[in-house]
C-alpha positions as a Markdown table, in Angstrom:
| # | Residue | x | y | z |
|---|---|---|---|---|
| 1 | Unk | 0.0 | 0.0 | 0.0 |
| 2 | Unk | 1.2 | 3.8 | -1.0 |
| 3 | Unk | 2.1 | 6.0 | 1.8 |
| 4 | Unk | -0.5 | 8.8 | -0.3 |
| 5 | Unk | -4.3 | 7.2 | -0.9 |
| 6 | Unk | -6.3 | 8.8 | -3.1 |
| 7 | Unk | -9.5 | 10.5 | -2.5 |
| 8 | Unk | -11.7 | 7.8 | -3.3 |
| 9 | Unk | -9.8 | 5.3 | -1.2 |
| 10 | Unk | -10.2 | 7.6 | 1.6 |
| 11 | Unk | -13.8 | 7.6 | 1.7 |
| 12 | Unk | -14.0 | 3.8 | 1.6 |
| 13 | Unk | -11.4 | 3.6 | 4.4 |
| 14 | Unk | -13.4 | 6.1 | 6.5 |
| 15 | Unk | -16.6 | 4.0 | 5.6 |
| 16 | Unk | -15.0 | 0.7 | 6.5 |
| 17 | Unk | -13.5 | 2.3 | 9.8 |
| 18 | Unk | -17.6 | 3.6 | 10.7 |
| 19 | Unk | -18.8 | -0.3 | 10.0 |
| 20 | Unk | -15.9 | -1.6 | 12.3 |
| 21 | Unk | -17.2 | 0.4 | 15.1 |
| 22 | Unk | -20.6 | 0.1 | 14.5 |
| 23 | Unk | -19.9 | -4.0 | 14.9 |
| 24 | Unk | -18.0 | -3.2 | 18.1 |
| 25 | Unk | -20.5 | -1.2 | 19.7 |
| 26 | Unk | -22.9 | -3.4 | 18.3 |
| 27 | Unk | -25.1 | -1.0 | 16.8 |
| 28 | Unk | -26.7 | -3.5 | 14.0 |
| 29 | Unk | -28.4 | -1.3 | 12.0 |
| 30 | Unk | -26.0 | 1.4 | 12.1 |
| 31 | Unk | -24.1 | -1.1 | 10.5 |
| 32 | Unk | -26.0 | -2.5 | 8.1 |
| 33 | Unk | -26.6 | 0.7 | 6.2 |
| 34 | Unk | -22.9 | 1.4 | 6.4 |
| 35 | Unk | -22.3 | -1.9 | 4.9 |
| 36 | Unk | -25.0 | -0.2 | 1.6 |
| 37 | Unk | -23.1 | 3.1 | 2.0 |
| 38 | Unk | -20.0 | 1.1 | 1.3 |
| 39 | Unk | -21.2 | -1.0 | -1.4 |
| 40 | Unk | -22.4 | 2.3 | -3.1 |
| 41 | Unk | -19.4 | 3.7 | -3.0 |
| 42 | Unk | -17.6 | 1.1 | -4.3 |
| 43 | Unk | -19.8 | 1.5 | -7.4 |
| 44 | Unk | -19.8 | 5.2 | -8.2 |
| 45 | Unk | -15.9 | 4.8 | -7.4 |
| 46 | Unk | -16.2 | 1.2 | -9.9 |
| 47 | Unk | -18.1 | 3.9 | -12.4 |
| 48 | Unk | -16.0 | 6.6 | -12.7 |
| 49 | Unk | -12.8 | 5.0 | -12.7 |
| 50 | Unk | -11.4 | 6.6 | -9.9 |
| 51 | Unk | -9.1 | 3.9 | -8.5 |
| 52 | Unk | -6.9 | 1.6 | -10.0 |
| 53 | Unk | -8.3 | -2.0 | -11.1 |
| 54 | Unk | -5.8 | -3.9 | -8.1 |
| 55 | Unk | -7.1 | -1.4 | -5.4 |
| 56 | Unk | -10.5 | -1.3 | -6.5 |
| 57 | Unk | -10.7 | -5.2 | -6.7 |
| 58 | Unk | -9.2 | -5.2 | -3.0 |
| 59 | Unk | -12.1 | -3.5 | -1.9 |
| 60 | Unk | -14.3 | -5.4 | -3.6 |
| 61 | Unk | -13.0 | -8.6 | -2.1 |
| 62 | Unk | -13.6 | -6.5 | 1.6 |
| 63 | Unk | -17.1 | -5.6 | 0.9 |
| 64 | Unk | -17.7 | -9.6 | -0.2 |
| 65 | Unk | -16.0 | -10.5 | 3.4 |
| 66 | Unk | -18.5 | -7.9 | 5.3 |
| 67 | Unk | -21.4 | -9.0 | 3.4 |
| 68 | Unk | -20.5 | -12.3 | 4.6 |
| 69 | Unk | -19.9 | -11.5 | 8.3 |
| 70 | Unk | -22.9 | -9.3 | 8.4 |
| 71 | Unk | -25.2 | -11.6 | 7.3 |
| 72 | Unk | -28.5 | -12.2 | 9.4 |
| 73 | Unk | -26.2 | -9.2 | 11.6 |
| 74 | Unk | -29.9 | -7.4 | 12.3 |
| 75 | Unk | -32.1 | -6.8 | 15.8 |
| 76 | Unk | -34.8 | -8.2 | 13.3 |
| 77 | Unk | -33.4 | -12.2 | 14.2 |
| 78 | Unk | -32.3 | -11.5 | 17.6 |
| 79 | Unk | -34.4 | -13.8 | 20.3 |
| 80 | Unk | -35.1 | -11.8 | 23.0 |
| 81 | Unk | -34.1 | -13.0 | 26.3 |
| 82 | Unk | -37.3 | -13.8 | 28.2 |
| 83 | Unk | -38.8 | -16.3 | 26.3 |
């Protein structure tokens, strides 16, 4: 990785740093709709070119690893407790 990141890699970086500790503090929703802010970003960034076809595809490969680990990640199919 270069010691300069471009724009565009900054905002996904910022992104993924927001879903990290929204997972933390286990705020599921919060990050669930960072999870579509990132995979938005991802494609206007995809669109326009903005990144390089290596760092774009590493990204890519992230947001397939957080779809994965956010999978079913929602209060929605949390049991509660008392039952």
């Amino acid at each position: 990785m270069g010691l300069f990141k471009s724009k565009a890699e900054r905002e996904l970086i910022g992104i993924m740093q927001r879903i990290e500790m929204n997972m933390s503090n286990n705020y599921k929703d919060a990050a669930q709709a960072g999870l579509k802010e990132f995979e938005s970003a991802i494609a206007q960034i995809k669109e326009s070119g903005d990144l390089k076809a290596d760092v774009l595809a590493k990204y890519e490969s992230l947001l397939d690893t957080y779809k994965i680990k956010l999978k079913g990640y929602t209060h929605k199919d949390q049991k509660p407790y008392w039952h």
